[in-house]
RNA sequence: UGGGGGAUCGUCUAGCGGUAGGACGCCGGCCUUUGGAGCCGGCUACCUAGGUUCGAUUCCUAGUCCCCCAGCCA
């Protein structure tokens, strides 16, 4: 049969690149590029592109992938993002091997290409206002009209353009446009703007320039200058391709890259647009770019997601041209799959319920042997203290247990993980509120884990933490950023209305086993029976702070849900 | 009623004229000192209508629906 690809599965771009390479196109070389604009943080949508571009370069002998900052707009870009993007890329596990570039480094060459066009008569300086230009552009169905300045001669254009560069004109007074076709059915070809005046300081070139190249001009030429063979971008640039090709051809650029488009990643119940992410951060609707609820790489990292999980996800979602919305559950699947193999298991009680084991000797402490990772025997074991007073999860006790509830209830038995079988003898309640305050149980000393004395089976095993040894913790549970019910909001309504107000659930008063006292930020664990958690950067010696990365699959929750569903 | 793209299980995705495969999800079952993991089984898809062909998801024609484009953003 077929041998699986080294990484990722076959897709139309991979096939095309392979075909080109074997056909000897571009001398058999493959050079891709990842061209972020440093005006925001990278998110998982970028990861798809990164995995594609760097993945291609890595798997093809001699293949290269450049990192290029597409920094042609001084008003939105800044070095903080340049730094963060590099960090995220490295964290994801990719290396540009020194091939890091900036479109701003090409400004002089780009200017030269513009001069070439002007001399040839295929670019001109237009002095219409932005509003006028819009009017002249026509509409989707009506052709545009020529600007009265379209007939300016090369010499005048040259003079004007040089003076634009020299700073003689204020913003918005002139632009350089390509002279293509104002009646083109493709609006991108109706004399697109190549340069605009911006008296703004650029984070790299300072005030050296006051004219800046537009994307449609800078991008193809940057690709050409770097010898990019396959310029992979998203679908919305598809109808820019004729322009891309026009620019490269008309400027007699040294090399002709090929633009290929694919569908960007969309994920359910989250936001992926740069604009919305920025808005969330600026309006402080989230804690920052690294808020664990965000699909930013920084957010995912802080949440405890591994780069391996993200890469596995990107490899499996495929690359195609149809618009798609991937279910968040698929991402979660890859997160669980990765974390299951590598996370040490520990016990933590999120919502504590006190349990006193009446027949266990007061003051006695036993060190029980707990397995660190059943998926990895080499992870070994650790001692966990056991005593007369412990905490169990409130959810693991029901005074009036429903059908199929196997856990603790009055008169019922459960096993304490790594410990003994206990039986619930009585329930203590607050006389005022009726709330259960503690449970009294008895243990069977013959049932200690690992002892071969008795092999009694009970229906359930629950986790616990010894009260006198417990370390206090604060735990954050994350829920979808967006409300599940996205029923058509009025078009003009603020999109943030669909944010889930309960996306971050803060749990205080949690208790975790003492071995966690030494856990440092970034450390990941599986809290047995609950999920994968990661020590947050807010964690301190007195209070540990954990973020839930993703819950474990919960069979009981499903049963309970169907039990609650209306009977028919 | 301009141009550019796209339609395959609920969701992603494979297929390149030989009778639809994988993953997630869902539903059963086994196993289990995590109701986790693992294992076994099942579920459901070619946008529509014509045509070509022995044979069409693949080719042709005509429709339908969806996405993108009217920034001096990228």
Coordinates of C-alpha atoms (C1' of nucleotides) in Angstrom, one line a residue, chain A residues 70 72 106-118 122-123 161 176-178 192-196 212-225 240 243-244 246-248 250-251, chain B residues 74:
Chain A
X70 CA 5.8 42.0 6.0
X72 CA 5.0 47.9 5.1
X106 CA 13.7 46.1 0.5
X107 CA 12.3 49.6 0.5
X108 CA 15.1 51.0 -1.6
X109 CA 14.9 48.2 -4.1
X110 CA 11.1 48.4 -4.1
X111 CA 11.4 52.1 -4.9
X112 CA 13.7 51.2 -7.8
X113 CA 11.1 48.9 -9.2
X114 CA 8.5 51.6 -8.9
X115 CA 10.8 53.9 -10.9
X116 CA 11.0 51.2 -13.5
X117 CA 7.2 51.1 -13.9
X118 CA 6.9 54.8 -14.0
X122 CA 2.8 51.5 -16.4
X123 CA 2.6 53.4 -13.2
X161 CA 7.1 60.5 -7.2
X176 CA 1.4 55.9 -7.1
X177 CA -0.8 53.6 -9.0
X178 CA -0.3 50.9 -11.5
X192 CA -4.3 49.5 -7.7
X193 CA -2.3 51.8 -5.3
X194 CA 1.3 50.9 -5.2
X195 CA 2.6 53.6 -2.9
X196 CA 1.0 55.9 -0.4
X212 CA 5.4 53.1 1.9
X213 CA 4.7 50.4 -0.6
X214 CA 1.3 48.6 -0.6
X215 CA 1.0 44.9 0.0
X216 CA 0.2 44.2 -3.6
X217 CA 3.4 45.8 -4.7
X218 CA 5.7 44.8 -1.8
X219 CA 4.7 41.2 -1.4
X220 CA 5.3 39.7 -4.9
X221 CA 8.6 41.7 -5.2
X222 CA 9.8 40.6 -1.8
X223 CA 9.0 37.0 -2.8
X224 CA 10.9 37.5 -6.1
X225 CA 13.9 39.1 -4.4
X240 CA -4.9 39.3 -6.3
X243 CA -1.9 41.5 -10.0
X244 CA 0.8 39.5 -8.3
X246 CA 1.5 41.5 -13.3
X247 CA 3.9 43.2 -10.8
X248 CA 6.5 40.5 -11.1
X250 CA 6.2 44.3 -15.4
X251 CA 9.1 45.1 -13.1
Chain B
rA74 C1' -2.5 42.8 4.9

